[in-house]
Amino acid sequence: MRRFVADKTRNLIRRASTWSPTCPVSPRPHHPPSLLSQPTSPPFSSSSPSHPSSITSPLRFLTAAALHPLSFPASPNSMASNYSTTPVTLQSVNPKVLKCEYAVRGEIVTLAQKLEQDLKQNPDSHPFDEIIYCNIGNPQSLGQQPITFFREVLALCDHPAILDRSETQGLFSADAIERAFQILDQIPGRATGAYSHSQGIKGLRETIAAGIAERDGFPADPNDIFLTDGASPAVHMMMQLLIRSEKDGILCPIPQYPLYSASIALHGGTLVPYYLDEATGWGLEISELKKQLETAKSNGVCVRALVVINPGNPTGQVLAEDNQREIVEFCKNEGLVLLADEVYQENIYVPDKQFHSFKKVCRSMGYGEKNISLVSFQSVSKGYYGECGKRGGYMEVTGFSPEIREQIYKVASVNLCSNISGQILASLVMNPPKVGDESYESYTGEKDGILSSLAKRAKTLEDALNSLEGVTCNRAEGAMYLFPCIDLPHKAIKAAEAAKRAPDAFYAHRLLDATGVVVVPGSGFGQVPGTWHFRCTILPQEDRIPAIVSRLTEFHKKFMDEFRD
């Protein structure tokens, strides 16, 4: 009987895997034919490469697929022949998933992981002895140590039984013990393994709101705080809220962090790119915003929101307060939601720049809840703490009606709640040890040491990149990355075309094969057509930077000699 049922089930699955006109998801190509017809064109291509804003084609407004026009999956037909009995094929999968790309963990990283396995099995298999991952902002994977106070509090909260042991006072600082007691008293059941309120534990949200108020000098409401598993889920939640169809657009900076292009694609919207000005240190010009907004409208796209990343990723610039005021005024006048990605707010490396939150700027201009809709994103993954794996973060949501707030809460409730350890860590980031606390000196020493070291690394790498032939690199004012521009020889571009890769991807592949250093091609972030870049983190420890500089310098010289016109 069981075999009969199993056979019937298999037959049903085979039938379901064969597409018919009644199938709710019809086969679709992986890329629009107009993009595939020119596989070597850069993303956001223009008839006038020197002037990106001249683009008027509907393809000017793109989903994430266009950020990787050269990513070709295996043929759907060839895959179907190997997996003919599976119910899910490339023809039947959600086409939004096919359009989604995420460059910082893309093809080059996959190849790097394979090379890493090769080195483990045969240390002499490649002309380098290790892979150095400079592709993603993952500080602790590259040797950065966690902040002691934060980890002490987390450990005590996760294992509260040790709070009553006499030896605990000798192992943990007094303020960490006190903070753990305070936090546990705020958690229903004193259990970090239990669900919390869908917005996050109320007491922790109150702590975060107090930290925001102290930072900005304006009050914050804990009911405006939604705790999330890092900032990424918060971005997805807002895209779910704002995007109704492909006719809805989101203004995003180019270059941009691929989370935005990916989330817009997944939720079925349209990315409306605005170009940052590399010549002025990745400046954000209001005239560019207005031009792209008008072009979007003329193409039937309803722009719902503006994304601003400050400090910039991948570009590393820090916005001036006057520029932020212009951006706020633009969003207010145009009725746009301002989505402020501020996850690098602690990462400022130059004395002439300072972080100002968009919440502070709005309130200082006299704009309150009824004037502008603002969502601010923060994460424990960046800053000096670098706790990527703890998945803690939040968004502060202001300027939305109670009815819309109910909808945001409903979406948050679908995920039940964010993880409790991440919630605790987010509260600690916004309320670290104060003067007079036992941990204050060690905490400030660790924090200042990390940030000053990052500043040195940024400057060293910046100088090294600017010393290379055909390479120019703006200074890293903040964040964790450099985004140098490479003037590639014509022969290298032709070789890239032959290899069916974007020229900067071709360069990054060659760099990896020769040195083991992993960077991300600029084509994964978007760039002015006809220019080529790569993103490199500043995160390897100081004693590793000279080796990276040496490897990169040697490789670049050989590359340029090989392809010199």
Coordinates of C-alpha atoms in Angstrom, one line a residue:
M1 CA 0.0 0.0 0.0
R2 CA 2.8 2.4 1.0
R3 CA 4.6 1.7 -2.3
F4 CA 1.4 2.3 -4.3
V5 CA 0.9 5.7 -2.6
A6 CA 4.6 6.6 -3.2
D7 CA 4.3 5.7 -6.9
K8 CA 1.1 7.8 -7.2
T9 CA 2.8 10.7 -5.5
R10 CA 5.8 10.5 -7.9
N11 CA 3.5 10.5 -10.9
L12 CA 1.7 13.6 -9.6
I13 CA 5.0 15.4 -9.1
R14 CA 6.1 14.4 -12.7
R15 CA 2.9 15.9 -14.1
A16 CA 3.3 19.1 -12.0
S17 CA 6.9 19.6 -13.3
T18 CA 5.7 19.7 -16.9
W19 CA 4.5 23.2 -17.8
S20 CA 1.2 23.7 -19.5
P21 CA -0.8 26.8 -20.5
T22 CA -2.7 26.4 -17.2
C23 CA 0.4 26.8 -15.1
P24 CA 0.2 29.9 -13.0
V25 CA 3.8 30.9 -13.6
S26 CA 4.7 30.8 -17.3
P27 CA 8.3 30.4 -18.5
R28 CA 10.2 33.7 -18.8
P29 CA 13.7 34.4 -19.9
H30 CA 16.3 35.1 -17.2
H31 CA 17.1 38.6 -18.7
P32 CA 15.2 40.9 -21.0
P33 CA 16.3 40.2 -24.6
S34 CA 17.4 43.8 -25.0
L35 CA 20.0 43.3 -22.2
L36 CA 21.2 40.0 -23.5
S37 CA 21.7 41.3 -27.0
Q38 CA 24.7 43.3 -25.8
P39 CA 26.3 41.2 -23.1
T40 CA 29.3 43.4 -22.7
S41 CA 27.4 46.6 -22.1
P42 CA 27.8 48.2 -18.7
P43 CA 24.8 48.5 -16.5
F44 CA 22.6 51.6 -16.9
S45 CA 24.0 51.9 -20.5
S46 CA 23.6 55.2 -22.3
S47 CA 23.9 56.5 -25.8
S48 CA 26.1 59.2 -24.2
P49 CA 28.5 57.4 -21.9
S50 CA 30.0 60.7 -20.6
H51 CA 26.6 61.9 -19.4
P52 CA 24.6 59.3 -17.6
S53 CA 21.6 61.5 -17.1
S54 CA 21.0 61.7 -20.8
I55 CA 19.4 58.2 -20.8
T56 CA 15.7 58.4 -21.9
S57 CA 14.9 54.7 -22.7
P58 CA 12.5 52.9 -20.4
L59 CA 15.5 50.6 -19.7
R60 CA 16.9 53.6 -17.9
F61 CA 15.0 52.4 -14.9
L62 CA 16.2 49.0 -14.1
T63 CA 15.7 46.1 -11.7
A64 CA 18.6 44.3 -10.2
A65 CA 19.1 42.1 -13.2
A66 CA 20.8 44.9 -15.1
L67 CA 23.4 45.3 -12.4
H68 CA 24.8 41.9 -13.6
P69 CA 24.0 41.7 -17.3
L70 CA 27.0 39.3 -17.7
S71 CA 25.8 36.7 -15.2
F72 CA 24.6 33.8 -17.3
P73 CA 23.1 30.8 -15.6
A74 CA 23.1 27.4 -17.1
S75 CA 20.6 27.0 -19.9
P76 CA 17.1 26.2 -18.5
N77 CA 16.7 23.5 -21.1
S78 CA 19.9 21.8 -20.3
M79 CA 19.1 21.9 -16.6
A80 CA 15.6 20.6 -17.3
S81 CA 17.1 17.6 -19.0
N82 CA 19.1 16.7 -15.9
Y83 CA 16.2 17.4 -13.5
S84 CA 13.2 16.5 -15.6
T85 CA 11.2 15.1 -12.7
T86 CA 11.6 18.1 -10.3
P87 CA 8.5 20.3 -9.8
V88 CA 10.5 23.5 -9.8
T89 CA 12.5 24.7 -12.8
L90 CA 13.9 28.0 -14.0
Q91 CA 10.8 28.4 -16.1
S92 CA 8.4 28.0 -13.2
V93 CA 10.3 29.8 -10.4
N94 CA 9.4 33.3 -9.4
P95 CA 10.9 35.6 -12.1
K96 CA 11.6 38.2 -9.5
V97 CA 14.1 35.8 -7.9
L98 CA 15.8 35.3 -11.2
K99 CA 16.2 39.1 -11.6
C100 CA 17.7 39.4 -8.1
E101 CA 21.5 39.7 -7.8
Y102 CA 23.8 40.3 -4.8
A103 CA 27.3 41.1 -6.0
V104 CA 29.2 41.0 -2.7
R105 CA 28.6 37.3 -2.4
G106 CA 28.5 36.6 -6.1
E107 CA 30.5 34.6 -8.6
I108 CA 33.9 35.8 -7.6
V109 CA 33.3 34.9 -3.9
T110 CA 32.1 31.4 -5.0
L111 CA 35.4 31.0 -7.0
A112 CA 37.4 32.2 -4.0
Q113 CA 35.8 29.6 -1.8
K114 CA 36.7 26.9 -4.3
L115 CA 40.3 28.1 -4.4
E116 CA 40.4 28.1 -0.6
Q117 CA 39.4 24.4 -0.6
D118 CA 42.1 23.8 -3.2
L119 CA 44.7 25.3 -0.9
K120 CA 43.6 23.2 2.1
Q121 CA 43.9 20.0 0.0
N122 CA 47.1 21.1 -1.8
P123 CA 48.9 24.2 -0.3
D124 CA 51.0 24.5 -3.4
S125 CA 48.2 24.5 -5.9
H126 CA 48.1 28.3 -6.4
P127 CA 50.7 31.2 -6.4
F128 CA 49.5 32.3 -3.0
D129 CA 49.0 30.7 0.4
E130 CA 45.7 32.1 1.5
I131 CA 42.5 33.9 0.3
I132 CA 42.0 37.4 1.7
Y133 CA 38.4 38.3 1.6
C134 CA 38.1 42.1 1.0
N135 CA 34.7 41.7 -0.6
I136 CA 32.3 42.3 2.3
G137 CA 32.1 44.4 5.5
N138 CA 32.6 41.4 7.9
P139 CA 35.1 42.8 10.5
Q140 CA 35.4 39.9 12.9
S141 CA 36.0 37.4 10.1
L142 CA 39.2 39.4 9.4
G143 CA 40.4 39.5 12.9
Q144 CA 38.6 42.4 14.6
Q145 CA 37.9 41.5 18.2
P146 CA 34.4 42.1 19.8
I147 CA 33.8 44.7 22.4
T148 CA 34.4 43.1 25.8
F149 CA 31.5 44.8 27.6
F150 CA 29.0 43.9 25.0
R151 CA 30.0 40.2 25.0
E152 CA 30.0 40.1 28.8
V153 CA 26.4 41.4 29.0
L154 CA 25.3 39.0 26.2
A155 CA 26.9 36.0 28.0
L156 CA 25.3 36.8 31.3
C157 CA 21.9 37.3 29.7
D158 CA 22.1 34.1 27.8
H159 CA 23.1 32.1 30.9
P160 CA 21.6 34.0 33.9
A161 CA 22.2 31.1 36.3
I162 CA 25.8 32.3 36.6
L163 CA 24.7 35.7 37.9
D164 CA 24.2 34.1 41.3
R165 CA 27.6 32.5 41.5
S166 CA 30.3 34.0 43.7
E167 CA 33.0 33.6 41.0
T168 CA 31.1 35.6 38.5
Q169 CA 32.2 38.9 40.1
G170 CA 35.8 38.0 39.5
L171 CA 35.2 37.1 35.9
F172 CA 32.8 39.9 34.8
S173 CA 32.9 43.7 35.3
A174 CA 30.4 45.1 37.9
D175 CA 28.6 47.2 35.3
A176 CA 28.2 44.3 32.9
I177 CA 26.6 42.3 35.8
E178 CA 24.3 45.2 36.7
R179 CA 23.3 45.8 33.0
A180 CA 22.5 42.1 32.6
F181 CA 20.2 42.2 35.6
Q182 CA 18.5 45.3 34.2
I183 CA 18.0 43.7 30.8
L184 CA 16.7 40.4 32.1
D185 CA 14.2 42.3 34.2
Q186 CA 12.8 43.8 30.9
I187 CA 12.5 40.4 29.2
P188 CA 9.2 38.5 29.8
G189 CA 10.2 35.3 31.6
R190 CA 13.8 36.5 31.8
A191 CA 14.4 34.1 28.9
T192 CA 16.5 35.1 25.8
G193 CA 15.2 31.9 24.1
A194 CA 11.6 33.1 24.1
Y195 CA 9.7 35.2 21.6
S196 CA 9.3 38.9 22.2
H197 CA 6.9 41.6 21.1
S198 CA 7.1 41.8 17.3
Q199 CA 8.6 45.3 17.4
G200 CA 11.2 44.1 20.0
I201 CA 11.3 44.1 23.8
K202 CA 9.8 47.3 25.0
G203 CA 12.5 48.1 27.6
L204 CA 15.2 47.7 24.9
R205 CA 13.3 50.0 22.6
E206 CA 13.1 52.6 25.3
T207 CA 16.9 52.3 25.8
I208 CA 17.5 52.8 22.0
A209 CA 15.1 55.7 21.9
A210 CA 16.9 57.4 24.7
G211 CA 20.2 56.8 22.9
I212 CA 18.8 58.4 19.7
A213 CA 17.6 61.4 21.7
E214 CA 21.0 61.8 23.3
R215 CA 22.7 61.5 19.9
D216 CA 20.4 64.0 18.1
G217 CA 19.2 66.4 20.8
F218 CA 15.6 65.7 19.8
P219 CA 13.2 63.2 21.5
A220 CA 12.6 59.8 20.1
D221 CA 9.6 57.5 20.7
P222 CA 10.2 53.8 21.6
N223 CA 7.0 53.0 19.7
D224 CA 8.7 54.3 16.5
I225 CA 11.4 51.6 16.9
F226 CA 11.2 48.3 15.1
L227 CA 14.0 45.9 16.1
T228 CA 15.1 43.6 13.2
D229 CA 17.7 41.0 12.4
G230 CA 20.2 43.5 11.1
A231 CA 19.2 46.4 8.9
S232 CA 18.5 44.3 5.8
P233 CA 15.1 42.9 6.9
A234 CA 14.0 46.4 7.8
V235 CA 14.8 47.5 4.2
H236 CA 12.8 44.6 2.9
M237 CA 9.9 45.5 5.1
M238 CA 9.8 49.0 3.7
M239 CA 10.1 47.8 0.1
Q240 CA 7.1 45.4 0.8
L241 CA 5.2 48.4 2.1
L242 CA 6.0 50.8 -0.7
I243 CA 6.2 48.7 -3.9
R244 CA 2.8 47.7 -5.5
S245 CA 4.0 46.9 -9.0
E246 CA 6.8 47.5 -11.5
K247 CA 5.3 51.0 -12.0
D248 CA 6.5 51.9 -8.5
G249 CA 10.1 53.2 -8.4
I250 CA 12.7 53.8 -5.7
L251 CA 15.4 56.4 -6.2
C252 CA 18.7 54.8 -5.4
P253 CA 22.3 56.1 -5.6
I254 CA 24.6 54.7 -8.2
P255 CA 26.9 53.3 -7.1
Q256 CA 24.6 51.6 -4.5
Y257 CA 24.7 48.7 -2.0
P258 CA 23.2 45.7 -3.9
L259 CA 20.7 45.1 -1.0
Y260 CA 18.6 47.9 -2.6
S261 CA 18.6 46.6 -6.2
A262 CA 18.0 43.1 -4.9
S263 CA 15.1 44.0 -2.6
I264 CA 13.5 46.2 -5.2
A265 CA 13.7 43.3 -7.7
L266 CA 12.3 40.8 -5.3
H267 CA 9.4 43.0 -4.5
G268 CA 8.7 43.7 -8.1
G269 CA 9.5 47.4 -8.3
T270 CA 11.7 49.6 -10.4
L271 CA 15.1 51.0 -9.4
V272 CA 15.4 54.6 -10.5
P273 CA 19.1 55.4 -10.4
Y274 CA 20.6 58.7 -9.5
Y275 CA 24.4 59.1 -10.1
L276 CA 26.8 60.3 -7.5
D277 CA 29.5 62.6 -8.8
E278 CA 32.8 60.9 -8.5
A279 CA 34.7 64.1 -9.5
T280 CA 33.4 65.9 -6.4
G281 CA 34.1 63.0 -4.0
W282 CA 30.9 61.2 -4.8
G283 CA 28.7 64.3 -4.3
L284 CA 24.9 64.1 -4.3
E285 CA 23.5 66.8 -6.5
I286 CA 19.8 67.8 -6.1
S287 CA 19.7 68.7 -9.8
E288 CA 20.5 65.1 -10.6
L289 CA 17.7 63.9 -8.3
K290 CA 15.2 66.2 -10.0
K291 CA 16.3 65.1 -13.4
Q292 CA 15.9 61.4 -12.7
L293 CA 12.6 62.0 -11.0
E294 CA 11.2 63.8 -14.0
T295 CA 12.5 61.2 -16.4
A296 CA 10.9 58.4 -14.3
K297 CA 7.6 60.2 -14.3
S298 CA 7.8 60.6 -18.1
N299 CA 8.3 56.9 -18.4
G300 CA 5.2 56.2 -16.3
V301 CA 7.0 55.3 -13.1
C302 CA 5.6 56.5 -9.8
V303 CA 8.6 57.2 -7.5
R304 CA 7.7 56.4 -3.9
A305 CA 11.0 56.9 -2.0
L306 CA 14.6 58.1 -2.0
V307 CA 17.4 55.9 -0.6
V308 CA 20.4 57.8 0.8
I309 CA 23.4 55.9 2.2
N310 CA 25.4 58.0 4.7
P311 CA 28.3 57.3 5.1
G312 CA 28.3 55.9 1.7
N313 CA 28.6 52.3 0.6
P314 CA 30.5 51.5 -1.5
T315 CA 31.8 55.0 -2.0
G316 CA 32.8 56.0 1.6
Q317 CA 31.7 59.7 1.4
V318 CA 30.1 61.5 4.4
L319 CA 27.3 64.0 3.5
A320 CA 27.7 67.6 4.6
E321 CA 24.8 68.9 6.8
D322 CA 23.8 71.5 4.2
N323 CA 23.5 68.8 1.5
Q324 CA 21.3 66.8 3.9
R325 CA 19.0 69.8 4.3
E326 CA 18.7 70.0 0.6
I327 CA 17.8 66.3 0.4
V328 CA 15.2 66.7 3.2
E329 CA 13.6 69.7 1.4
F330 CA 13.5 67.7 -1.9
C331 CA 11.7 64.7 -0.3
K332 CA 9.3 67.0 1.5
N333 CA 8.4 69.0 -1.7
E334 CA 8.1 65.8 -3.8
G335 CA 6.2 63.8 -1.3
L336 CA 8.9 61.0 -1.1
V337 CA 9.6 58.7 1.8
L338 CA 13.2 59.3 2.9
L339 CA 15.0 56.0 3.5
A340 CA 18.2 56.8 5.4
D341 CA 20.7 54.0 5.6
E342 CA 22.9 55.1 8.5
V343 CA 24.6 51.9 9.5
Y344 CA 28.1 53.4 9.2
Q345 CA 27.4 56.3 11.5
E346 CA 30.3 55.4 13.8
N347 CA 32.7 55.0 10.9
I348 CA 34.1 58.5 10.3
Y349 CA 37.8 58.8 9.6
V350 CA 38.5 62.5 8.6
P351 CA 38.5 65.4 11.0
D352 CA 36.6 67.8 8.6
K353 CA 33.5 65.5 8.5
Q354 CA 30.9 64.6 11.1
F355 CA 27.8 62.3 11.0
H356 CA 24.4 64.0 11.4
S357 CA 21.4 61.8 11.3
F358 CA 18.6 62.7 8.9
K359 CA 16.2 62.6 11.9
K360 CA 18.3 65.4 13.6
V361 CA 18.5 67.4 10.3
C362 CA 14.7 67.1 9.8
R363 CA 13.9 68.2 13.3
S364 CA 16.5 71.1 13.2
M365 CA 14.7 72.4 10.1
G366 CA 11.4 72.4 12.1
Y367 CA 9.9 69.4 10.2
G368 CA 8.0 66.9 12.4
E369 CA 5.8 63.9 12.0
K370 CA 3.3 65.7 9.7
N371 CA 5.9 67.2 7.4
I372 CA 8.0 64.3 6.1
S373 CA 8.0 60.4 6.2
L374 CA 11.4 59.2 7.3
V375 CA 12.8 55.7 8.0
S376 CA 16.3 55.5 9.6
F377 CA 18.2 52.2 9.5
Q378 CA 20.9 51.2 12.0
S379 CA 22.8 47.9 12.5
V380 CA 25.2 46.3 15.0
S381 CA 27.1 44.7 12.0
K382 CA 29.2 47.8 11.3
G383 CA 30.6 50.7 13.3
Y384 CA 33.4 49.7 15.7
Y385 CA 31.5 46.7 17.0
G386 CA 31.3 44.7 13.8
E387 CA 28.9 42.1 15.2
C388 CA 27.6 40.9 11.8
G389 CA 26.7 37.4 13.0
K390 CA 24.6 38.6 15.9
R391 CA 22.1 40.0 13.4
G392 CA 20.9 43.0 15.4
G393 CA 19.5 46.2 14.1
Y394 CA 16.5 48.5 14.0
M395 CA 14.6 51.1 12.0
E396 CA 13.1 54.2 13.4
V397 CA 9.8 54.9 11.6
T398 CA 8.5 58.5 11.7
G399 CA 6.0 60.6 9.8
F400 CA 3.5 57.8 9.0
S401 CA -0.2 57.7 9.9
P402 CA -1.5 55.3 12.5
E403 CA -3.1 53.2 9.8
I404 CA 0.2 52.7 8.0
R405 CA 2.0 52.0 11.2
E406 CA -0.5 49.2 11.8
Q407 CA 0.4 47.7 8.4
I408 CA 4.2 47.9 9.2
Y409 CA 3.5 46.2 12.5
K410 CA 1.5 43.5 10.7
V411 CA 4.5 42.8 8.4
A412 CA 6.8 42.7 11.4
S413 CA 4.5 40.2 13.1
V414 CA 4.7 37.8 10.2
N415 CA 8.3 37.2 11.3
L416 CA 7.2 36.9 15.0
C417 CA 10.2 38.9 16.3
S418 CA 13.9 39.5 15.7
N419 CA 16.5 37.4 17.7
I420 CA 16.8 38.4 21.3
S421 CA 20.6 38.5 21.4
G422 CA 20.6 41.0 18.5
Q423 CA 18.0 43.1 20.3
I424 CA 20.1 43.2 23.4
L425 CA 23.2 44.2 21.4
A426 CA 21.3 46.9 19.6
S427 CA 20.4 48.4 23.0
L428 CA 24.0 48.2 24.2
V429 CA 25.3 49.9 21.1
M430 CA 23.0 52.9 21.8
N431 CA 23.7 52.8 25.5
P432 CA 27.4 51.9 26.0
P433 CA 29.3 52.3 29.3
K434 CA 29.4 55.9 30.6
V435 CA 32.0 57.9 32.5
G436 CA 32.3 56.4 36.0
D437 CA 31.3 52.8 35.0
E438 CA 33.9 50.2 35.7
S439 CA 34.1 49.2 32.0
Y440 CA 34.3 52.7 30.6
E441 CA 38.1 52.9 30.2
S442 CA 38.4 49.5 28.6
Y443 CA 35.4 50.1 26.4
T444 CA 36.7 53.5 25.1
G445 CA 40.1 52.0 24.6
E446 CA 38.8 49.2 22.5
K447 CA 36.5 51.5 20.5
D448 CA 39.1 54.2 19.9
G449 CA 41.7 51.6 19.0
I450 CA 39.5 50.0 16.4
L451 CA 38.4 53.3 14.8
S452 CA 41.9 54.8 14.7
S453 CA 43.2 51.6 13.1
L454 CA 40.5 51.6 10.5
A455 CA 41.4 55.2 9.6
K456 CA 45.1 54.3 9.2
R457 CA 44.2 51.3 7.0
A458 CA 41.9 53.4 4.9
K459 CA 44.6 56.0 4.3
T460 CA 47.3 53.3 3.5
L461 CA 45.1 51.6 1.0
E462 CA 43.9 54.8 -0.5
D463 CA 47.5 56.0 -1.1
A464 CA 48.5 52.6 -2.5
L465 CA 45.6 52.6 -5.0
N466 CA 46.3 56.2 -6.1
S467 CA 49.9 55.2 -6.8
L468 CA 48.9 52.6 -9.4
E469 CA 48.9 53.4 -13.1
G470 CA 45.5 54.4 -14.4
V471 CA 43.8 54.2 -10.9
T472 CA 42.2 57.1 -9.0
C473 CA 40.6 56.7 -5.7
N474 CA 38.6 59.2 -3.6
R475 CA 39.4 59.4 0.1
A476 CA 37.5 57.1 2.5
E477 CA 35.7 59.7 4.7
G478 CA 33.7 57.0 6.4
A479 CA 32.2 53.4 6.1
M480 CA 34.5 50.5 5.4
Y481 CA 35.4 50.6 1.8
L482 CA 37.4 52.1 -1.1
F483 CA 35.9 52.3 -4.6
P484 CA 38.7 53.1 -7.0
C485 CA 38.2 53.8 -10.7
I486 CA 40.4 51.9 -13.1
D487 CA 41.2 53.2 -16.6
L488 CA 41.6 49.8 -18.3
P489 CA 43.5 49.5 -21.5
H490 CA 41.4 48.8 -24.7
K491 CA 43.1 45.4 -25.0
A492 CA 41.9 44.4 -21.5
I493 CA 38.4 45.4 -22.4
K494 CA 38.5 43.3 -25.6
A495 CA 39.8 40.4 -23.6
A496 CA 37.0 40.8 -21.1
E497 CA 34.5 40.8 -24.0
A498 CA 36.0 37.6 -25.3
A499 CA 35.6 36.1 -21.8
K500 CA 32.0 37.3 -21.7
R501 CA 32.7 39.3 -18.6
A502 CA 32.4 43.0 -17.7
P503 CA 35.9 44.5 -17.8
D504 CA 36.0 45.2 -14.0
A505 CA 34.8 41.6 -13.3
F506 CA 37.6 40.4 -15.7
Y507 CA 40.1 42.5 -13.7
A508 CA 38.8 41.1 -10.3
H509 CA 38.9 37.5 -11.6
R510 CA 42.5 38.0 -12.7
L511 CA 43.4 39.6 -9.4
L512 CA 41.9 36.7 -7.4
D513 CA 43.7 34.1 -9.6
A514 CA 47.0 35.8 -9.2
T515 CA 46.9 37.0 -5.6
G516 CA 44.1 35.4 -3.6
V517 CA 42.7 38.9 -2.9
V518 CA 38.9 39.0 -3.3
V519 CA 37.3 42.3 -4.4
V520 CA 33.9 43.1 -5.9
P521 CA 33.6 44.5 -9.4
G522 CA 32.0 47.9 -9.6
S523 CA 29.5 46.6 -12.1
G524 CA 27.8 44.9 -9.2
F525 CA 27.1 48.2 -7.6
G526 CA 26.3 50.3 -10.8
Q527 CA 28.6 52.9 -12.2
V528 CA 28.7 55.6 -14.9
P529 CA 28.7 53.8 -18.2
G530 CA 32.2 53.5 -19.6
T531 CA 33.9 53.6 -16.2
W532 CA 35.2 50.7 -14.2
H533 CA 35.7 50.2 -10.5
F534 CA 36.0 47.7 -7.7
R535 CA 35.1 47.8 -4.1
C536 CA 37.7 46.8 -1.5
T537 CA 37.2 46.7 2.3
I538 CA 39.7 48.3 4.6
L539 CA 39.0 45.6 7.2
P540 CA 42.1 43.3 7.1
Q541 CA 44.2 43.9 10.2
E542 CA 46.9 46.5 10.1
D543 CA 49.7 43.9 9.9
R544 CA 48.1 42.4 6.8
I545 CA 47.7 45.6 4.9
P546 CA 51.3 45.7 3.6
A547 CA 51.0 42.2 2.1
I548 CA 47.7 43.2 0.3
V549 CA 49.3 46.4 -1.0
S550 CA 52.3 44.4 -2.3
R551 CA 50.2 41.7 -3.9
L552 CA 47.9 44.3 -5.6
T553 CA 50.8 46.5 -6.8
E554 CA 52.7 43.6 -8.3
F555 CA 49.5 42.2 -10.0
H556 CA 48.4 45.6 -11.4
K557 CA 51.8 46.3 -12.9
K558 CA 51.8 42.9 -14.7
F559 CA 48.2 43.3 -15.8
M560 CA 48.8 46.7 -17.3
D561 CA 52.0 45.5 -19.0
E562 CA 50.2 42.5 -20.5
F563 CA 47.3 44.5 -21.9
R564 CA 49.0 47.8 -22.6
D565 CA 47.7 49.3 -25.9

